Amino acid sequence: MDRTRFSLGENDAPTTWYNLAADLPGAPLAPALNPRTRQPLTRAEMAHTMPEPLIEQELSTEREIEIPAEVRELYALWRPSPLYRARRLERALDTPARIYYKYEGGAPTGSHKPNTAIPQAYYNKLAGKTGLVTETGAGQWGSATALAASFFGMTAKVYMVKVSFEQKPYRRALMETYGAQCTASPSTETEVGRKILADDPDCPGSLGIATSEALEAFAQDPDLGYVLGSAANHVLLHQTVIGQEAIRQMELAEDYPDIVVGCSGGGSNLAGLSFPFLGEQLRGGRGVRVIAVEPAACPTLTQGTIAYDYADTGRLGPLFRMHTLGHGFVPPAVHAGGLRAHGIGPLISRCVEDGLMEARAVPQTECFEAGVRFARTEGIVPAPESTHAVRVAVDEALRCREEGTAKTILFGLSGHGHFDLAAYERYFAGTLADDRPDEALLAAAADGIPQLDRG
């Protein structure tokens, strides 16, 4: 039989995380800024929100950073994750393209998020924290935080974007199964939440709002460690186990990608898959075309401004130089809740700015159409976020058919959609909308971006 699955043994798992900052050409990454002084964050200021090892990882320009043995032991519960060749999808598309996907849905919570939740919990535990607090969009990150906290005997408090809280009750139940407390955001528990609800009682919430609530709760309890699921340098770093494994698995397949595709919200899954390939390219290896795919309803990379902006709506956290739609922007309530982020990781933003990645925005119904096609050929129901990568992988394969070119396409299947079947129900019923952001709201949010730039 033609081989479809390419697996590594437990002893083949990466022992280090890969840091793209070591190979990025040009000026160093622009520093994060103190929200009060607008000056670059110092290590002492960063120490208020993260343990020293995470600060070191956030600022490091070392190429390889060792993964602690305790973290590798937990990774081994599901890592290395498999790489598949989508031969049935290739035949259905009648394409000469070779399509591969790296599947992260085998993790206990069904997505790539534990790759960073576990090390963040580990370092916070070492720092003496007894609990974790965070925000979550679709619930994948909240589930991973809950899992990691349970592994290390810690409590977990999760502020979940209200629209996803209502759309995905079983994500909430999963968090509670692991022992976490999950609250719909905006909530009445925080000053930020109460103010937003006073202005808009029906606010659907956003990652920016949930982040502000988590930061406020963190500031009020010294026993809590704040953890975040995407965007930050150390988070993207942790996810590079995905791409490192994929490079070795492509060797087993005796192939190499021409195109790497990943869904893009805060950027962790995209970075995890693509950064090791970009690193090889920057060190003189084969070139790859990397495509970041985002929702048309939240077009951060394709319509956003590159500027210093807050990652949270309440302006409690630092400012980052990144593509942003404005910290006050609340995206339409699409089902890909993990991609409803007004800003993206500075490293991802820099890659797009430097031409190492291209960005594409796709509407919701086209993504679900591709997700259904994938499920019916390959057997896995993708998470709504992952359908964005599926959509563009399919589009690129169809382009190969039209052009008669046999390119190799690798995409990240970041998680399964077993908790998202209500969204598939709506798709089949024809009630799933292709929401796009209101131009007036986009303009108003852009007007709220701070007027400063440090290059």
XYZ file of C-alpha atoms in Angstrom:
455
model
C 0.000 0.000 0.000
C 1.021 3.602 -0.516
C 2.176 4.996 2.795
C -0.121 7.581 4.380
C 1.162 7.933 7.973
C 4.653 9.031 8.964
C 5.401 8.552 12.644
C 8.381 9.167 14.901
C 9.191 7.188 18.012
C 9.139 8.678 21.492
C 12.935 8.812 21.462
C 12.812 10.910 18.277
C 10.926 13.760 19.952
C 12.662 17.166 19.983
C 14.711 17.924 23.087
C 14.937 21.652 22.384
C 12.610 24.410 21.198
C 13.641 26.358 18.087
C 13.902 30.160 18.305
C 13.364 31.970 14.978
C 14.721 35.204 16.485
C 18.214 33.696 16.174
C 17.978 33.543 12.374
C 15.735 36.521 11.594
C 17.616 38.955 9.331
C 17.782 42.692 9.894
C 17.139 44.682 13.040
C 16.161 42.934 16.289
C 12.482 42.526 17.066
C 10.956 45.759 18.390
C 10.647 45.613 22.203
C 7.384 45.484 24.116
C 6.554 48.781 25.865
C 5.405 49.583 29.391
C 1.758 50.739 29.088
C 2.323 53.664 31.477
C 5.775 54.957 30.527
C 5.748 53.833 26.869
C 9.379 52.798 27.381
C 10.769 49.301 26.623
C 9.801 46.768 29.267
C 12.598 45.920 31.680
C 13.244 42.454 33.046
C 12.081 43.669 36.454
C 8.782 44.821 34.977
C 8.347 41.563 33.090
C 8.941 39.673 36.343
C 5.597 40.963 37.624
C 3.772 38.734 35.126
C 6.054 35.790 34.282
C 8.724 33.573 35.866
C 12.384 34.191 35.040
C 12.794 31.220 32.632
C 9.892 32.530 30.515
C 11.384 36.039 30.535
C 14.642 34.554 29.280
C 12.794 32.692 26.522
C 10.795 35.814 25.592
C 13.975 37.860 25.092
C 16.386 35.173 23.900
C 18.171 35.164 20.564
C 19.654 31.701 21.151
C 18.697 29.247 18.406
C 17.956 26.255 20.651
C 16.470 26.261 24.156
C 16.390 23.038 26.134
C 13.024 21.472 26.973
C 12.993 20.432 30.666
C 12.808 16.694 31.281
C 9.565 17.097 33.266
C 7.945 18.800 30.272
C 9.220 16.182 27.795
C 7.779 13.460 30.035
C 4.312 14.986 29.729
C 4.742 15.708 26.016
C 5.370 11.977 25.578
C 1.706 11.293 26.400
C 0.924 12.214 22.787
C 4.080 13.490 21.089
C 5.496 13.104 18.500
C 2.217 13.746 16.679
C 1.643 12.057 13.312
C 2.137 13.460 9.827
C -0.261 12.173 7.178
C -0.329 12.262 3.407
C -3.872 13.111 2.335
C -3.991 10.705 -0.590
C -7.790 10.378 -0.600
C -8.164 14.157 -0.674
C -5.627 14.351 -3.513
C -7.684 11.868 -5.540
C -10.938 13.699 -4.793
C -9.392 16.948 -6.007
C -7.788 15.232 -9.034
C -4.642 17.208 -8.341
C -0.994 16.410 -9.066
C -0.124 18.141 -5.785
C 1.095 16.082 -2.845
C -0.812 17.137 0.294
C 0.424 16.434 3.824
C -0.988 17.506 7.161
C 0.508 17.584 10.638
C -2.225 16.521 13.063
C -2.302 17.977 16.582
C -5.760 16.676 17.526
C -4.338 13.635 19.328
C -3.374 15.733 22.357
C -5.576 15.122 25.419
C -7.532 18.342 24.834
C -7.757 17.902 21.068
C -5.441 20.661 19.828
C -1.863 21.990 19.804
C -2.357 24.196 22.873
C -0.878 21.844 25.542
C 2.506 22.267 23.823
C 2.838 25.610 25.621
C 0.362 25.187 28.501
C 2.521 22.466 30.072
C 5.817 24.400 30.126
C 4.098 27.576 31.307
C 2.436 25.697 34.172
C 5.738 23.994 34.972
C 7.669 27.260 35.260
C 4.907 28.939 37.291
C 4.832 25.963 39.666
C 8.593 26.279 40.157
C 8.063 29.983 40.891
C 5.743 29.091 43.787
C 2.392 29.841 42.156
C -0.530 27.701 43.274
C -2.954 28.592 40.506
C -3.178 29.807 36.908
C -5.440 32.404 35.313
C -5.956 33.011 31.610
C -8.323 33.932 28.809
C -9.587 31.733 25.986
C -11.450 32.228 22.734
C -12.884 28.966 21.415
C -11.830 27.118 24.556
C -8.873 25.157 23.199
C -6.402 27.217 25.211
C -8.603 27.195 28.299
C -8.832 23.420 28.091
C -5.059 23.125 27.784
C -4.520 25.435 30.764
C -6.970 23.391 32.832
C -5.150 20.175 31.871
C -1.703 21.594 32.648
C -2.861 22.963 36.003
C -4.263 19.560 36.958
C -0.969 17.867 36.016
C 0.932 20.155 38.417
C -1.650 20.244 41.225
C -2.666 23.855 40.589
C -6.010 25.631 40.329
C -7.132 27.237 37.063
C -9.412 30.192 36.346
C -10.427 30.784 32.713
C -12.253 33.773 31.222
C -13.889 32.476 28.058
C -15.168 34.813 25.337
C -18.926 34.910 25.863
C -19.998 33.965 22.345
C -17.784 30.849 22.463
C -18.903 30.125 26.046
C -22.452 29.929 24.676
C -21.582 28.159 21.415
C -19.328 25.498 22.951
C -20.746 24.207 26.254
C -18.718 21.002 26.088
C -15.447 22.939 25.998
C -16.570 24.498 29.261
C -17.456 21.058 30.617
C -14.015 19.747 29.637
C -12.321 22.551 31.569
C -14.471 21.817 34.592
C -13.637 18.118 34.301
C -9.970 19.026 34.705
C -10.909 21.155 37.728
C -10.912 24.665 36.241
C -13.427 27.428 36.879
C -14.722 28.912 33.610
C -16.470 32.307 33.399
C -18.102 33.971 30.377
C -16.362 37.224 29.410
C -17.215 40.061 29.741
C -18.278 39.265 33.294
C -19.332 41.126 36.421
C -16.306 39.749 38.281
C -13.910 42.470 37.141
C -13.963 46.234 36.789
C -13.160 45.911 33.081
C -16.034 43.478 32.534
C -18.536 45.565 34.477
C -17.659 48.703 32.494
C -18.050 46.927 29.149
C -21.377 45.381 30.160
C -22.629 48.769 31.348
C -21.905 50.185 27.880
C -23.102 47.096 25.970
C -25.095 44.493 27.959
C -25.188 42.199 24.893
C -21.458 42.380 24.134
C -20.363 39.017 22.619
C -16.886 39.417 24.073
C -13.472 39.237 22.449
C -10.033 37.879 23.240
C -8.934 41.422 24.088
C -11.687 41.770 26.698
C -11.085 38.323 28.178
C -7.367 39.103 28.396
C -8.094 42.279 30.358
C -10.276 40.352 32.799
C -7.613 37.683 33.291
C -4.934 40.325 33.868
C -7.117 42.131 36.395
C -7.784 38.893 38.304
C -4.067 38.093 38.191
C -3.144 41.494 39.643
C -5.446 40.917 42.622
C -4.056 37.513 43.684
C -0.293 36.993 44.197
C -0.742 33.214 44.249
C -1.863 33.174 40.611
C 0.367 32.897 37.576
C -0.873 34.455 34.358
C -0.430 32.283 31.254
C -1.271 33.039 27.647
C -2.011 30.820 24.712
C -0.606 32.669 21.714
C 1.285 35.654 20.267
C 4.133 35.972 22.809
C 7.624 34.923 21.715
C 7.938 32.196 24.346
C 4.561 30.739 23.370
C 5.525 30.531 19.700
C 8.832 29.021 20.785
C 7.130 26.179 22.661
C 5.024 25.291 19.643
C 8.045 24.673 17.400
C 8.058 21.028 18.425
C 5.398 20.733 15.690
C 7.594 21.920 12.833
C 10.729 20.182 14.091
C 8.883 16.875 14.049
C 7.402 17.676 10.634
C 10.850 18.240 9.116
C 11.958 14.763 10.200
C 8.672 13.218 9.058
C 8.972 14.823 5.629
C 12.370 13.114 5.409
C 10.614 9.797 6.068
C 8.245 10.666 3.221
C 11.264 11.542 1.032
C 9.611 14.858 0.276
C 9.813 18.535 1.279
C 7.097 21.193 1.246
C 6.963 23.920 -1.359
C 4.055 25.483 0.529
C 3.350 25.521 4.290
C -0.125 26.625 5.392
C -1.409 27.432 8.871
C -4.454 29.126 10.370
C -3.662 32.452 11.969
C -5.148 34.093 15.049
C -2.541 34.990 17.636
C -0.122 32.870 15.619
C 1.032 29.950 17.778
C -0.031 27.035 15.558
C 1.183 28.806 12.421
C 4.532 29.610 14.039
C 4.897 26.136 15.489
C 4.637 24.505 12.083
C 6.357 27.089 9.885
C 9.201 28.571 11.969
C 11.497 25.509 11.800
C 11.064 25.446 7.996
C 11.711 29.190 7.767
C 14.796 28.703 9.936
C 16.181 26.141 7.501
C 15.502 28.554 4.636
C 17.200 31.465 6.414
C 20.252 29.292 7.088
C 20.645 28.531 3.379
C 18.264 25.592 2.979
C 15.344 25.121 0.624
C 12.863 27.939 0.294
C 9.228 27.561 1.321
C 6.165 29.659 0.659
C 4.341 30.149 3.981
C 0.680 31.195 3.946
C -1.020 32.566 7.064
C -4.794 32.104 6.813
C -7.171 34.271 8.845
C -10.949 34.801 8.944
C -12.402 37.454 6.657
C -14.352 38.509 9.762
C -11.116 39.361 11.610
C -8.578 40.372 8.930
C -5.689 41.328 11.212
C -2.853 40.671 8.734
C -4.662 41.598 5.528
C -6.323 44.819 6.717
C -4.582 45.669 9.972
C -2.045 48.401 10.639
C 1.526 47.713 11.757
C 1.791 49.743 14.942
C 2.357 49.601 18.669
C -0.920 48.567 20.270
C -2.284 46.864 23.357
C -2.960 43.126 23.308
C -5.953 43.646 25.619
C -9.003 45.880 25.396
C -8.604 47.295 28.916
C -5.027 48.454 28.174
C -3.644 46.702 31.245
C -0.842 44.842 29.501
C 2.171 45.957 27.432
C 2.125 47.440 23.943
C 3.512 45.337 21.100
C 4.538 46.327 17.586
C 2.339 44.145 15.410
C -0.376 44.010 12.804
C -3.482 45.191 14.635
C -7.081 46.131 13.955
C -7.110 48.166 17.161
C -7.465 46.946 20.733
C -11.074 48.142 20.822
C -12.160 46.016 17.863
C -14.728 43.303 18.623
C -14.897 40.850 15.684
C -18.138 39.279 14.423
C -19.098 36.087 16.261
C -17.647 33.507 13.865
C -17.221 29.948 15.130
C -13.424 30.027 14.779
C -13.195 31.718 18.158
C -9.477 31.040 18.451
C -8.865 33.296 15.432
C -10.879 36.307 16.689
C -7.784 38.269 17.747
C -7.363 41.972 16.923
C -3.565 41.630 17.033
C -1.050 38.931 16.203
C 2.299 37.795 17.545
C 5.076 40.303 16.795
C 7.260 37.555 15.315
C 4.494 36.544 12.889
C 3.904 40.190 12.050
C 7.608 40.662 11.366
C 7.661 37.633 9.055
C 4.786 39.074 7.020
C 6.385 42.517 7.003
C 9.698 41.053 5.769
C 8.051 38.947 3.063
C 8.783 35.589 4.712
C 5.048 34.885 4.926
C 2.004 35.926 2.960
C -1.460 36.418 4.434
C -4.866 35.442 3.118
C -8.340 36.071 4.552
C -11.143 33.578 3.832
C -14.884 33.597 4.627
C -16.429 31.204 7.125
C -18.701 29.159 4.831
C -15.883 28.433 2.373
C -13.810 27.128 5.277
C -16.577 24.809 6.461
C -17.084 23.562 2.893
C -13.420 22.567 2.830
C -13.675 21.078 6.318
C -16.563 18.843 5.254
C -14.706 17.766 2.113
C -11.680 16.910 4.258
C -13.776 14.957 6.780
C -15.426 12.926 4.031
C -12.116 11.978 2.420
C -9.619 11.832 5.324
C -11.996 10.977 8.178
C -11.103 13.759 10.638
C -13.580 16.546 11.400
C -11.411 19.691 11.668
C -11.880 22.403 14.260
C -13.322 25.616 12.735
C -9.901 27.245 13.108
C -8.215 24.391 11.257
C -10.712 24.572 8.373
C -9.022 27.835 7.376
C -5.782 25.972 6.684
C -7.700 23.189 4.935
C -9.416 25.762 2.696
C -6.192 27.299 1.438
C -4.442 23.922 1.112
C -7.330 22.797 -1.102
C -7.199 26.046 -3.098
C -3.459 25.636 -3.684
C -3.943 22.001 -4.729
C -6.627 23.064 -7.217
C -4.259 25.695 -8.561
C -1.698 22.929 -9.113
C -4.328 21.045 -11.107
C -5.041 24.089 -13.254
C -1.345 24.806 -13.831
C -0.268 21.169 -14.151
C 2.343 21.526 -11.396
C 3.089 18.870 -8.768
C 3.905 20.939 -5.705
C 4.138 19.611 -2.158
C 1.712 21.241 0.290
C 1.962 20.857 4.055
C -0.709 22.289 6.335
C -1.341 22.294 10.038
C -4.452 20.482 11.232
C -4.310 22.156 14.612
C -7.208 20.322 16.236
C -10.363 18.249 15.813
C -13.871 19.687 15.708
C -15.679 17.273 18.020
C -16.665 20.169 20.287
C -17.797 22.239 17.307
C -20.467 20.082 15.716
C -23.100 22.753 16.401
C -21.241 24.937 13.903
C -21.292 22.131 11.328
C -25.023 21.764 12.015
C -25.511 25.422 11.171
C -23.459 24.999 8.017
C -25.638 22.123 6.819
C -28.775 24.093 7.711
C -27.567 27.045 5.654
C -27.680 29.415 8.631
C -23.930 29.983 8.941
C -23.207 33.572 7.944
C -20.169 34.997 6.178
C -19.832 37.901 8.572
C -17.420 40.654 7.669
C -16.406 43.519 9.927
C -18.302 46.763 9.588
C -16.064 49.351 7.931
C -17.138 52.048 10.387
C -16.238 49.812 13.330
C -12.876 49.015 11.739
C -12.171 52.698 11.268
C -13.202 53.540 14.836
C -10.979 50.788 16.247
C -8.063 51.939 14.098
C -8.478 55.471 15.444
C -7.879 54.088 18.943
C -4.425 52.695 18.121
C -1.783 54.708 20.037
C 0.084 57.165 17.840
C 3.653 56.023 18.406
C 6.195 53.937 16.570
C 9.694 52.854 17.514
C 10.512 51.064 14.284
